[in-house]
PDB file of C-alpha atoms in Angstrom:
ATOM      1  CA  UNK H   1     174.358 107.089 172.096  1.00 51.00           C
ATOM      2  CA  UNK H   2     171.650 104.716 170.928  1.00 50.00           C
ATOM      3  CA  UNK H   3     172.215 102.802 174.130  1.00 47.00           C
ATOM      4  CA  UNK H   4     171.017 105.976 175.771  1.00 41.00           C
ATOM      5  CA  UNK H   5     167.900 105.894 173.610  1.00 42.00           C
ATOM      6  CA  UNK H   6     167.090 102.326 174.688  1.00 45.00           C
ATOM      7  CA  UNK H   7     168.672 101.786 178.062  1.00 42.00           C
ATOM      8  CA  UNK H   8     169.605 105.041 179.808  1.00 36.00           C
ATOM      9  CA  UNK H   9     166.048 105.692 180.935  1.00 29.00           C
ATOM     10  CA  UNK H  10     166.429 104.767 184.579  1.00 28.00           C
ATOM     11  CA  UNK H  11     165.535 101.119 183.957  1.00 26.00           C
ATOM     12  CA  UNK H  12     167.525  98.424 185.707  1.00 25.00           C
ATOM     13  CA  UNK H  13     169.367  95.673 183.780  1.00 27.00           C
ATOM     14  CA  UNK H  14     167.510  92.374 183.704  1.00 26.00           C
ATOM     15  CA  UNK H  15     168.109  88.871 184.951  1.00 26.00           C
ATOM     16  CA  UNK H  16     168.193  86.503 181.979  1.00 29.00           C
ATOM     17  CA  UNK H  17     166.355  83.208 181.683  1.00 31.00           C
ATOM     18  CA  UNK H  18     168.115  80.281 180.010  1.00 32.00           C
ATOM     19  CA  UNK H  19     166.151  78.573 177.271  1.00 32.00           C
ATOM     20  CA  UNK H  20     166.537  75.670 174.875  1.00 29.00           C
ATOM     21  CA  UNK H  21     166.943  76.061 171.123  1.00 29.00           C
ATOM     22  CA  UNK H  22     164.096  78.202 169.923  1.00 28.00           C
ATOM     23  CA  UNK H  23     162.594  78.463 166.471  1.00 25.00           C
ATOM     24  CA  UNK H  24     160.142  81.306 166.777  1.00 29.00           C
ATOM     25  CA  UNK H  25     157.534  80.647 164.095  1.00 26.00           C
ATOM     26  CA  UNK H  26     155.600  83.844 164.625  1.00 30.00           C
ATOM     27  CA  UNK H  27     152.835  84.318 162.101  1.00 28.00           C
ATOM     28  CA  UNK H  28     152.312  87.952 163.033  1.00 35.00           C
ATOM     29  CA  UNK H  29     152.715  90.243 160.034  1.00 35.00           C
ATOM     30  CA  UNK H  30     153.840  93.784 160.830  1.00 38.00           C
ATOM     31  CA  UNK H  31     152.753  96.796 158.853  1.00 39.00           C
ATOM     32  CA  UNK H  32     154.977  96.927 155.803  1.00 41.00           C
ATOM     33  CA  UNK H  33     157.439  99.774 155.441  1.00 43.00           C
ATOM     34  CA  UNK H  34     159.743 100.622 152.572  1.00 42.00           C
ATOM     35  CA  UNK H  35     162.350  98.167 153.899  1.00 41.00           C
ATOM     36  CA  UNK H  36     160.070  95.527 155.418  1.00 44.00           C
ATOM     37  CA  UNK H  37     160.193  92.574 153.081  1.00 52.00           C
ATOM     38  CA  UNK H  38     160.218  89.220 154.824  1.00 57.00           C
ATOM     39  CA  UNK H  39     162.958  86.716 154.179  1.00 62.00           C
ATOM     40  CA  UNK H  40     162.575  82.950 154.007  1.00 65.00           C
ATOM     41  CA  UNK H  41     165.518  82.469 156.386  1.00 83.00           C
ATOM     42  CA  UNK H  42     164.831  80.699 159.703  1.00 94.00           C
ATOM     43  CA  UNK H  43     166.998  81.222 162.755  1.00 96.00           C
ATOM     44  CA  UNK H  44     167.453  78.750 165.598  1.00 96.00           C
ATOM     45  CA  UNK H  45     168.427  80.855 168.606  1.00 96.00           C
ATOM     46  CA  UNK H  46     169.772  80.010 172.036  1.00 95.00           C
ATOM     47  CA  UNK H  47     170.497  82.247 174.984  1.00 95.00           C
ATOM     48  CA  UNK H  48     174.093  81.892 176.167  1.00 95.00           C
ATOM     49  CA  UNK H  49     174.652  80.582 179.705  1.00 94.00           C
ATOM     50  CA  UNK H  50     176.999  83.389 180.756  1.00 94.00           C
ATOM     51  CA  UNK H  51     174.238  86.016 180.766  1.00 93.00           C
ATOM     52  CA  UNK H  52     173.535  87.570 184.151  1.00 89.00           C
ATOM     53  CA  UNK H  53     171.304  90.247 185.641  1.00 85.00           C
ATOM     54  CA  UNK H  54     173.639  92.774 183.985  1.00 90.00           C
ATOM     55  CA  UNK H  55     173.041  94.402 180.640  1.00 91.00           C
ATOM     56  CA  UNK H  56     175.381  92.920 177.988  1.00 93.00           C
ATOM     57  CA  UNK H  57     175.697  92.750 174.221  1.00 97.00           C
ATOM     58  CA  UNK H  58     178.260  91.180 171.893  1.00 97.00           C
ATOM     59  CA  UNK H  59     180.406  93.511 169.797  1.00 97.00           C
ATOM     60  CA  UNK H  60     183.034  91.319 168.043  1.00 95.00           C
ATOM     61  CA  UNK H  61     186.042  89.028 168.415  1.00 94.00           C
ATOM     62  CA  UNK H  62     189.641  89.315 169.558  1.00 91.00           C
ATOM     63  CA  UNK H  63     192.129  86.434 169.947  1.00 85.00           C
ATOM     64  CA  UNK H  64     189.387  83.773 170.217  1.00 87.00           C
ATOM     65  CA  UNK H  65     187.472  85.934 172.671  1.00 93.00           C
ATOM     66  CA  UNK H  66     183.887  86.990 172.168  1.00 97.00           C
ATOM     67  CA  UNK H  67     183.974  90.632 173.245  1.00 97.00           C
ATOM     68  CA  UNK H  68     180.932  91.753 175.207  1.00 97.00           C
ATOM     69  CA  UNK H  69     179.958  95.200 176.430  1.00 97.00           C
ATOM     70  CA  UNK H  70     178.626  94.603 179.929  1.00 95.00           C
ATOM     71  CA  UNK H  71     177.526  96.345 183.109  1.00 93.00           C
ATOM     72  CA  UNK H  72     178.469  93.402 185.354  1.00 90.00           C
ATOM     73  CA  UNK H  73     181.202  93.778 187.964  1.00 85.00           C
ATOM     74  CA  UNK H  74     184.219  91.501 187.473  1.00 83.00           C
ATOM     75  CA  UNK H  75     187.237  90.563 189.553  1.00 71.00           C
ATOM     76  CA  UNK H  76     190.383  92.224 188.282  1.00 63.00           C
ATOM     77  CA  UNK H  77     193.946  92.365 189.580  1.00 55.00           C
ATOM     78  CA  UNK H  78     194.220  96.070 188.771  1.00 58.00           C
ATOM     79  CA  UNK H  79     190.694  97.381 189.386  1.00 57.00           C
ATOM     80  CA  UNK H  80     188.502  96.730 192.384  1.00 57.00           C
ATOM     81  CA  UNK H  81     184.803  96.026 192.053  1.00 57.00           C
ATOM     82  CA  UNK H  82     184.200  99.634 193.082  1.00 59.00           C
ATOM     83  CA  UNK H  83     186.711 101.142 190.632  1.00 64.00           C
ATOM     84  CA  UNK H  84     185.139 100.091 187.333  1.00 74.00           C
ATOM     85  CA  UNK H  85     183.138 102.003 184.772  1.00 87.00           C
ATOM     86  CA  UNK H  86     179.495 101.036 184.358  1.00 91.00           C
ATOM     87  CA  UNK H  87     179.881  99.803 180.762  1.00 94.00           C
ATOM     88  CA  UNK H  88     183.059  97.771 180.302  1.00 94.00           C
ATOM     89  CA  UNK H  89     184.601  95.392 177.767  1.00 95.00           C
ATOM     90  CA  UNK H  90     184.812  91.705 178.702  1.00 95.00           C
ATOM     91  CA  UNK H  91     186.425  88.811 176.828  1.00 95.00           C
ATOM     92  CA  UNK H  92     184.662  85.421 176.927  1.00 96.00           C
ATOM     93  CA  UNK H  93     186.372  82.236 175.733  1.00 95.00           C
ATOM     94  CA  UNK H  94     184.841  78.816 175.179  1.00 92.00           C
ATOM     95  CA  UNK H  95     186.628  75.603 176.146  1.00 90.00           C
ATOM     96  CA  UNK H  96     185.104  72.172 175.494  1.00 88.00           C
ATOM     97  CA  UNK H  97     181.630  73.689 175.030  1.00 86.00           C
ATOM     98  CA  UNK H  98     181.864  75.621 178.308  1.00 93.00           C
ATOM     99  CA  UNK H  99     182.209  79.397 178.595  1.00 94.00           C
ATOM    100  CA  UNK H 100     185.001  80.405 180.977  1.00 93.00           C
ATOM    101  CA  UNK H 101     184.851  83.301 183.411  1.00 91.00           C
ATOM    102  CA  UNK H 102     185.222  86.618 181.558  1.00 93.00           C
ATOM    103  CA  UNK H 103     188.335  88.739 181.652  1.00 91.00           C
ATOM    104  CA  UNK H 104     188.345  92.525 181.741  1.00 90.00           C
ATOM    105  CA  UNK H 105     190.114  93.852 178.645  1.00 89.00           C
ATOM    106  CA  UNK H 106     193.244  95.694 179.845  1.00 87.00           C
ATOM    107  CA  UNK H 107     194.978  98.966 179.123  1.00 88.00           C
ATOM    108  CA  UNK H 108     193.160 101.484 176.926  1.00 92.00           C
ATOM    109  CA  UNK H 109     189.975  99.426 177.209  1.00 92.00           C
ATOM    110  CA  UNK H 110     189.579 100.231 180.905  1.00 88.00           C
ATOM    111  CA  UNK H 111     189.161 103.475 182.801  1.00 84.00           C
ATOM    112  CA  UNK H 112     186.488 105.540 184.438  1.00 85.00           C
ATOM    113  CA  UNK H 113     184.749 106.314 181.132  1.00 91.00           C
ATOM    114  CA  UNK H 114     182.184 103.877 179.758  1.00 95.00           C
ATOM    115  CA  UNK H 115     183.343 101.799 176.789  1.00 96.00           C
ATOM    116  CA  UNK H 116     181.251 100.656 173.840  1.00 97.00           C
ATOM    117  CA  UNK H 117     181.657  98.729 170.587  1.00 97.00           C
ATOM    118  CA  UNK H 118     185.040  98.065 169.002  1.00 97.00           C
ATOM    119  CA  UNK H 119     186.549  96.385 165.947  1.00 98.00           C
ATOM    120  CA  UNK H 120     190.003  95.037 165.035  1.00 96.00           C
ATOM    121  CA  UNK H 121     191.937  94.721 161.812  1.00 96.00           C
ATOM    122  CA  UNK H 122     192.247  91.155 160.563  1.00 94.00           C
ATOM    123  CA  UNK H 123     195.929  91.003 161.621  1.00 93.00           C
ATOM    124  CA  UNK H 124     194.965  92.362 165.088  1.00 93.00           C
ATOM    125  CA  UNK H 125     197.506  95.169 164.792  1.00 94.00           C
ATOM    126  CA  UNK H 126     195.011  98.051 164.987  1.00 96.00           C
ATOM    127  CA  UNK H 127     191.786  98.652 166.883  1.00 97.00           C
ATOM    128  CA  UNK H 128     188.961 101.146 166.506  1.00 98.00           C
ATOM    129  CA  UNK H 129     187.102 101.516 169.781  1.00 97.00           C
ATOM    130  CA  UNK H 130     184.557 103.803 171.406  1.00 97.00           C
ATOM    131  CA  UNK H 131     184.410 105.348 174.829  1.00 96.00           C
ATOM    132  CA  UNK H 132     182.277 108.000 176.474  1.00 96.00           C
ATOM    133  CA  UNK H 133     183.156 111.655 176.310  1.00 92.00           C
ATOM    134  CA  UNK H 134     184.331 113.063 179.635  1.00 90.00           C
ATOM    135  CA  UNK H 135     182.200 116.167 179.227  1.00 91.00           C
ATOM    136  CA  UNK H 136     179.201 114.371 177.705  1.00 94.00           C
ATOM    137  CA  UNK H 137     179.126 110.867 179.244  1.00 91.00           C
ATOM    138  CA  UNK H 138     176.152 109.668 177.161  1.00 92.00           C
ATOM    139  CA  UNK H 139     177.956 110.464 173.908  1.00 95.00           C
ATOM    140  CA  UNK H 140     180.627 108.080 172.646  1.00 97.00           C
ATOM    141  CA  UNK H 141     183.674 109.027 170.596  1.00 97.00           C
ATOM    142  CA  UNK H 142     185.719 106.907 168.168  1.00 98.00           C
ATOM    143  CA  UNK H 143     189.420 106.207 168.830  1.00 97.00           C
ATOM    144  CA  UNK H 144     192.115 104.108 167.214  1.00 97.00           C
ATOM    145  CA  UNK H 145     195.330 102.576 168.578  1.00 96.00           C
ATOM    146  CA  UNK H 146     198.164 100.287 167.502  1.00 95.00           C
ATOM    147  CA  UNK H 147     199.075  96.954 169.059  1.00 92.00           C
ATOM    148  CA  UNK H 148     202.587  96.782 170.484  1.00 86.00           C
ATOM    149  CA  UNK H 149     204.855  94.514 168.424  1.00 79.00           C
ATOM    150  CA  UNK H 150     206.259  92.721 171.514  1.00 77.00           C
ATOM    151  CA  UNK H 151     203.537  93.007 174.162  1.00 76.00           C
ATOM    152  CA  UNK H 152     200.268  91.684 172.775  1.00 71.00           C
ATOM    153  CA  UNK H 153     198.093  93.213 175.507  1.00 75.00           C
ATOM    154  CA  UNK H 154     199.605  96.669 175.183  1.00 85.00           C
ATOM    155  CA  UNK H 155     198.042  99.168 172.791  1.00 92.00           C
ATOM    156  CA  UNK H 156     199.877 102.410 172.063  1.00 90.00           C
ATOM    157  CA  UNK H 157     199.389 105.783 170.397  1.00 92.00           C
ATOM    158  CA  UNK H 158     195.643 106.081 171.023  1.00 94.00           C
ATOM    159  CA  UNK H 159     194.163 109.001 169.086  1.00 96.00           C
ATOM    160  CA  UNK H 160     190.675 110.165 168.234  1.00 96.00           C
ATOM    161  CA  UNK H 161     189.790 108.718 164.822  1.00 97.00           C
ATOM    162  CA  UNK H 162     187.018 111.219 164.083  1.00 95.00           C
ATOM    163  CA  UNK H 163     186.698 114.769 165.320  1.00 90.00           C
ATOM    164  CA  UNK H 164     183.050 115.706 165.838  1.00 93.00           C
ATOM    165  CA  UNK H 165     181.153 117.812 168.348  1.00 94.00           C
ATOM    166  CA  UNK H 166     181.189 115.715 171.527  1.00 94.00           C
ATOM    167  CA  UNK H 167     177.529 116.392 172.149  1.00 95.00           C
ATOM    168  CA  UNK H 168     176.974 113.838 169.355  1.00 97.00           C
ATOM    169  CA  UNK H 169     177.898 110.168 169.435  1.00 97.00           C
ATOM    170  CA  UNK H 170     179.884 107.759 167.245  1.00 98.00           C
ATOM    171  CA  UNK H 171     179.063 104.123 167.968  1.00 98.00           C
ATOM    172  CA  UNK H 172     179.582 100.450 167.132  1.00 98.00           C
ATOM    173  CA  UNK H 173     182.324 100.530 164.462  1.00 98.00           C
ATOM    174  CA  UNK H 174     182.725  97.558 162.106  1.00 98.00           C
ATOM    175  CA  UNK H 175     185.848  97.159 159.967  1.00 98.00           C
ATOM    176  CA  UNK H 176     185.731  95.306 156.657  1.00 96.00           C
ATOM    177  CA  UNK H 177     188.002  92.266 156.329  1.00 93.00           C
ATOM    178  CA  UNK H 178     190.174  94.147 153.845  1.00 92.00           C
ATOM    179  CA  UNK H 179     190.645  96.867 156.446  1.00 95.00           C
ATOM    180  CA  UNK H 180     189.771  99.526 153.886  1.00 95.00           C
ATOM    181  CA  UNK H 181     186.267 100.482 155.059  1.00 97.00           C
ATOM    182  CA  UNK H 182     184.979 101.351 158.512  1.00 98.00           C
ATOM    183  CA  UNK H 183     181.229 101.425 159.144  1.00 98.00           C
ATOM    184  CA  UNK H 184     179.703 103.091 162.202  1.00 98.00           C
ATOM    185  CA  UNK H 185     176.568 104.768 163.527  1.00 98.00           C
ATOM    186  CA  UNK H 186     176.219 108.391 164.556  1.00 98.00           C
ATOM    187  CA  UNK H 187     173.577 110.942 165.430  1.00 97.00           C
ATOM    188  CA  UNK H 188     175.686 113.825 164.142  1.00 97.00           C
ATOM    189  CA  UNK H 189     173.853 116.493 162.125  1.00 96.00           C
ATOM    190  CA  UNK H 190     173.052 115.971 158.456  1.00 94.00           C
ATOM    191  CA  UNK H 191     171.503 112.506 158.619  1.00 95.00           C
ATOM    192  CA  UNK H 192     168.063 111.202 157.740  1.00 96.00           C
ATOM    193  CA  UNK H 193     166.911 110.365 161.262  1.00 92.00           C
ATOM    194  CA  UNK H 194     168.192 110.029 164.805  1.00 96.00           C
ATOM    195  CA  UNK H 195     171.143 107.662 164.291  1.00 98.00           C
ATOM    196  CA  UNK H 196     172.346 106.959 160.732  1.00 98.00           C
ATOM    197  CA  UNK H 197     174.890 104.527 159.329  1.00 98.00           C
ATOM    198  CA  UNK H 198     178.097 105.852 157.776  1.00 98.00           C
ATOM    199  CA  UNK H 199     181.192 104.487 156.065  1.00 98.00           C
ATOM    200  CA  UNK H 200     184.703 105.951 155.965  1.00 98.00           C
ATOM    201  CA  UNK H 201     187.732 104.849 153.975  1.00 97.00           C
ATOM    202  CA  UNK H 202     190.743 103.750 156.020  1.00 97.00           C
ATOM    203  CA  UNK H 203     194.114 105.122 154.981  1.00 97.00           C
ATOM    204  CA  UNK H 204     197.373 103.163 155.196  1.00 95.00           C
ATOM    205  CA  UNK H 205     198.295 104.891 158.474  1.00 95.00           C
ATOM    206  CA  UNK H 206     194.943 103.969 160.048  1.00 96.00           C
ATOM    207  CA  UNK H 207     193.432 107.441 159.785  1.00 97.00           C
ATOM    208  CA  UNK H 208     189.972 107.840 158.288  1.00 98.00           C
ATOM    209  CA  UNK H 209     188.700 109.702 155.261  1.00 97.00           C
ATOM    210  CA  UNK H 210     185.582 111.843 155.364  1.00 96.00           C
ATOM    211  CA  UNK H 211     182.586 109.733 156.442  1.00 97.00           C
ATOM    212  CA  UNK H 212     179.861 109.107 153.879  1.00 97.00           C
ATOM    213  CA  UNK H 213     176.220 108.632 154.876  1.00 97.00           C
ATOM    214  CA  UNK H 214     174.858 105.346 153.462  1.00 97.00           C
ATOM    215  CA  UNK H 215     171.849 107.217 152.176  1.00 97.00           C
ATOM    216  CA  UNK H 216     168.041 106.953 152.356  1.00 96.00           C
ATOM    217  CA  UNK H 217     167.888 103.398 151.036  1.00 95.00           C
ATOM    218  CA  UNK H 218     169.507 102.191 154.277  1.00 97.00           C
ATOM    219  CA  UNK H 219     168.834 105.057 156.687  1.00 98.00           C
ATOM    220  CA  UNK H 220     165.340 106.131 157.739  1.00 97.00           C
ATOM    221  CA  UNK H 221     163.705 108.775 159.968  1.00 97.00           C
ATOM    222  CA  UNK H 222     164.227 106.288 162.820  1.00 97.00           C
ATOM    223  CA  UNK H 223     167.506 105.033 164.313  1.00 98.00           C
ATOM    224  CA  UNK H 224     169.921 102.716 162.483  1.00 98.00           C
ATOM    225  CA  UNK H 225     172.831 101.247 164.436  1.00 98.00           C
ATOM    226  CA  UNK H 226     175.064  98.160 164.983  1.00 98.00           C
ATOM    227  CA  UNK H 227     176.425  97.685 161.418  1.00 98.00           C
ATOM    228  CA  UNK H 228     178.191  94.433 160.482  1.00 98.00           C
ATOM    229  CA  UNK H 229     179.161  92.414 157.419  1.00 97.00           C
ATOM    230  CA  UNK H 230     178.806  88.723 156.584  1.00 96.00           C
ATOM    231  CA  UNK H 231     182.035  86.724 156.490  1.00 93.00           C
ATOM    232  CA  UNK H 232     182.116  86.924 152.674  1.00 94.00           C
ATOM    233  CA  UNK H 233     181.187  90.630 152.891  1.00 95.00           C
ATOM    234  CA  UNK H 234     178.281  90.298 150.458  1.00 95.00           C
ATOM    235  CA  UNK H 235     175.633  91.021 153.098  1.00 96.00           C
ATOM    236  CA  UNK H 236     175.325  94.062 155.315  1.00 98.00           C
ATOM    237  CA  UNK H 237     173.482  93.765 158.650  1.00 98.00           C
ATOM    238  CA  UNK H 238     172.188  96.427 161.006  1.00 98.00           C
ATOM    239  CA  UNK H 239     169.552  97.147 163.649  1.00 98.00           C
ATOM    240  CA  UNK H 240     166.768  99.671 163.144  1.00 98.00           C
ATOM    241  CA  UNK H 241     163.697 100.872 164.999  1.00 97.00           C
ATOM    242  CA  UNK H 242     162.072 102.133 161.807  1.00 96.00           C
ATOM    243  CA  UNK H 243     158.314 101.795 161.461  1.00 94.00           C
ATOM    244  CA  UNK H 244     156.937  98.488 160.200  1.00 94.00           C
ATOM    245  CA  UNK H 245     159.081  96.192 162.348  1.00 95.00           C
ATOM    246  CA  UNK H 246     158.134  93.626 164.966  1.00 95.00           C
ATOM    247  CA  UNK H 247     159.260  95.514 168.033  1.00 88.00           C
ATOM    248  CA  UNK H 248     161.651  98.230 169.151  1.00 94.00           C
ATOM    249  CA  UNK H 249     164.866  97.473 167.248  1.00 97.00           C
ATOM    250  CA  UNK H 250     164.797  94.725 164.595  1.00 98.00           C
ATOM    251  CA  UNK H 251     167.652  93.137 162.649  1.00 98.00           C
ATOM    252  CA  UNK H 252     167.812  93.893 158.912  1.00 98.00           C
ATOM    253  CA  UNK H 253     170.091  92.916 156.068  1.00 96.00           C
ATOM    254  CA  UNK H 254     170.810  93.891 152.489  1.00 97.00           C
ATOM    255  CA  UNK H 255     173.227  92.811 149.802  1.00 96.00           C
ATOM    256  CA  UNK H 256     176.235  94.986 149.084  1.00 95.00           C
ATOM    257  CA  UNK H 257     178.775  95.189 146.266  1.00 92.00           C
ATOM    258  CA  UNK H 258     181.258  97.927 145.403  1.00 87.00           C
ATOM    259  CA  UNK H 259     179.603 100.430 147.683  1.00 88.00           C
ATOM    260  CA  UNK H 260     176.050  99.787 146.504  1.00 93.00           C
ATOM    261  CA  UNK H 261     173.284  98.381 148.714  1.00 96.00           C
ATOM    262  CA  UNK H 262     170.100  96.540 147.844  1.00 96.00           C
ATOM    263  CA  UNK H 263     166.815  97.463 149.535  1.00 96.00           C
ATOM    264  CA  UNK H 264     167.072  96.263 153.164  1.00 97.00           C
ATOM    265  CA  UNK H 265     164.902  93.391 154.348  1.00 96.00           C
ATOM    266  CA  UNK H 266     163.717  92.597 157.845  1.00 97.00           C
ATOM    267  CA  UNK H 267     165.248  89.268 158.939  1.00 96.00           C
ATOM    268  CA  UNK H 268     161.858  88.076 160.095  1.00 95.00           C
ATOM    269  CA  UNK H 269     160.096  86.712 163.142  1.00 95.00           C
ATOM    270  CA  UNK H 270     162.423  83.762 163.757  1.00 95.00           C
ATOM    271  CA  UNK H 271     164.991  86.208 165.112  1.00 96.00           C
ATOM    272  CA  UNK H 272     163.082  89.468 165.666  1.00 96.00           C
ATOM    273  CA  UNK H 273     160.454  89.841 168.392  1.00 95.00           C
ATOM    274  CA  UNK H 274     158.304  92.529 169.978  1.00 94.00           C
ATOM    275  CA  UNK H 275     161.399  93.397 172.062  1.00 93.00           C
ATOM    276  CA  UNK H 276     164.785  94.775 170.876  1.00 95.00           C
ATOM    277  CA  UNK H 277     167.217  92.743 168.734  1.00 97.00           C
ATOM    278  CA  UNK H 278     170.598  94.316 167.928  1.00 98.00           C
ATOM    279  CA  UNK H 279     174.212  93.572 167.097  1.00 98.00           C
ATOM    280  CA  UNK H 280     174.288  90.609 164.705  1.00 98.00           C
ATOM    281  CA  UNK H 281     177.857  89.213 164.701  1.00 97.00           C
ATOM    282  CA  UNK H 282     178.415  86.605 161.923  1.00 96.00           C
ATOM    283  CA  UNK H 283     180.876  83.793 162.647  1.00 95.00           C
ATOM    284  CA  UNK H 284     180.219  81.806 159.463  1.00 94.00           C
ATOM    285  CA  UNK H 285     177.651  81.854 156.696  1.00 93.00           C
ATOM    286  CA  UNK H 286     175.102  80.205 158.981  1.00 95.00           C
ATOM    287  CA  UNK H 287     176.155  80.878 162.591  1.00 97.00           C
ATOM    288  CA  UNK H 288     176.884  83.807 164.832  1.00 97.00           C
ATOM    289  CA  UNK H 289     175.654  85.904 167.734  1.00 98.00           C
ATOM    290  CA  UNK H 290     173.172  88.677 168.381  1.00 98.00           C
ATOM    291  CA  UNK H 291     171.730  90.398 171.446  1.00 97.00           C
ATOM    292  CA  UNK H 292     168.150  90.807 172.636  1.00 96.00           C
ATOM    293  CA  UNK H 293     166.122  91.826 175.661  1.00 93.00           C
ATOM    294  CA  UNK H 294     163.282  89.433 174.765  1.00 91.00           C
ATOM    295  CA  UNK H 295     163.761  87.177 177.814  1.00 80.00           C
ATOM    296  CA  UNK H 296     164.608  89.825 180.383  1.00 63.00           C
ATOM    297  CA  UNK H 297     162.752  89.639 183.678  1.00 59.00           C
ATOM    298  CA  UNK H 298     162.930  93.430 183.773  1.00 57.00           C
ATOM    299  CA  UNK H 299     162.430  95.562 180.691  1.00 57.00           C
ATOM    300  CA  UNK H 300     165.373  96.641 178.532  1.00 64.00           C
ATOM    301  CA  UNK H 301     168.227  94.407 179.682  1.00 86.00           C
ATOM    302  CA  UNK H 302     170.124  92.922 176.731  1.00 94.00           C
ATOM    303  CA  UNK H 303     171.398  89.329 176.778  1.00 95.00           C
ATOM    304  CA  UNK H 304     173.663  87.561 174.268  1.00 97.00           C
ATOM    305  CA  UNK H 305     172.315  84.782 172.014  1.00 97.00           C
ATOM    306  CA  UNK H 306     173.817  82.434 169.474  1.00 97.00           C
ATOM    307  CA  UNK H 307     172.046  81.663 166.226  1.00 97.00           C
ATOM    308  CA  UNK H 308     172.149  79.025 163.528  1.00 96.00           C
ATOM    309  CA  UNK H 309     170.403  79.479 160.204  1.00 94.00           C
ATOM    310  CA  UNK H 310     168.348  76.470 159.138  1.00 90.00           C
ATOM    311  CA  UNK H 311     169.335  74.776 155.884  1.00 75.00           C
TER     312      UNK H 311
END
């Protein structure tokens, strides 16, 4: 998985440092690449107070919970601190401007295998989620399941949504609001670089059509990962470590309509740094979350940030 590319190198997760609102007016100009065109958008960013020495990144929402992939240990009625996978799914809720203690997502979202990104249909009746292969623990596979009609925390009929060689990885799915398109990243053969971005049509029964590579306008010889869509679905976001960026992984966006994509643009130095920025999660047209290791005391430990786009 791309997490393996960045984080599974024997480096420890980092202790975060809280900071005030930050408008990073960096005048540094990176070497231009085919997709490096600066935007005039400015991001105010703030590190969230629930970050710890663990590695954690935001992946989406479920029932007013911000879902975070994390390596922290959490108290759980069903799993001891010593009976938890390294990467697990946690739900964070906010009450009166304070983040409550996280809850371990139950059922199919727990187990001895590591879990990664996930995405829900708008009616919360179906989920697409990723977990590590038993035989190849650094490769993630894509699954889908249905929510029980009477028990909201019970998900049934989990099946593999894509069948690929388990030596390759399928990561960070993002479902369109219509529920008809599923975007994801994979390093399976036939792409343009390491990890490429793909889209698959979603059938009425939740199964997927044949994935389609988004092509060389979006994908590069580097790694592209963490796809997402704006709330109005006119903008497509992703992270890439292609040449010409500010650091390791930068956040990019392009406009999309009826399956076509404009030339991607780097979101600029008010959100990207010389470190890694990944996983932009829009909440509205001007607010949302992303994850970065820019303020880690040790190298390569992601923390979760909020952002607000300046008017």
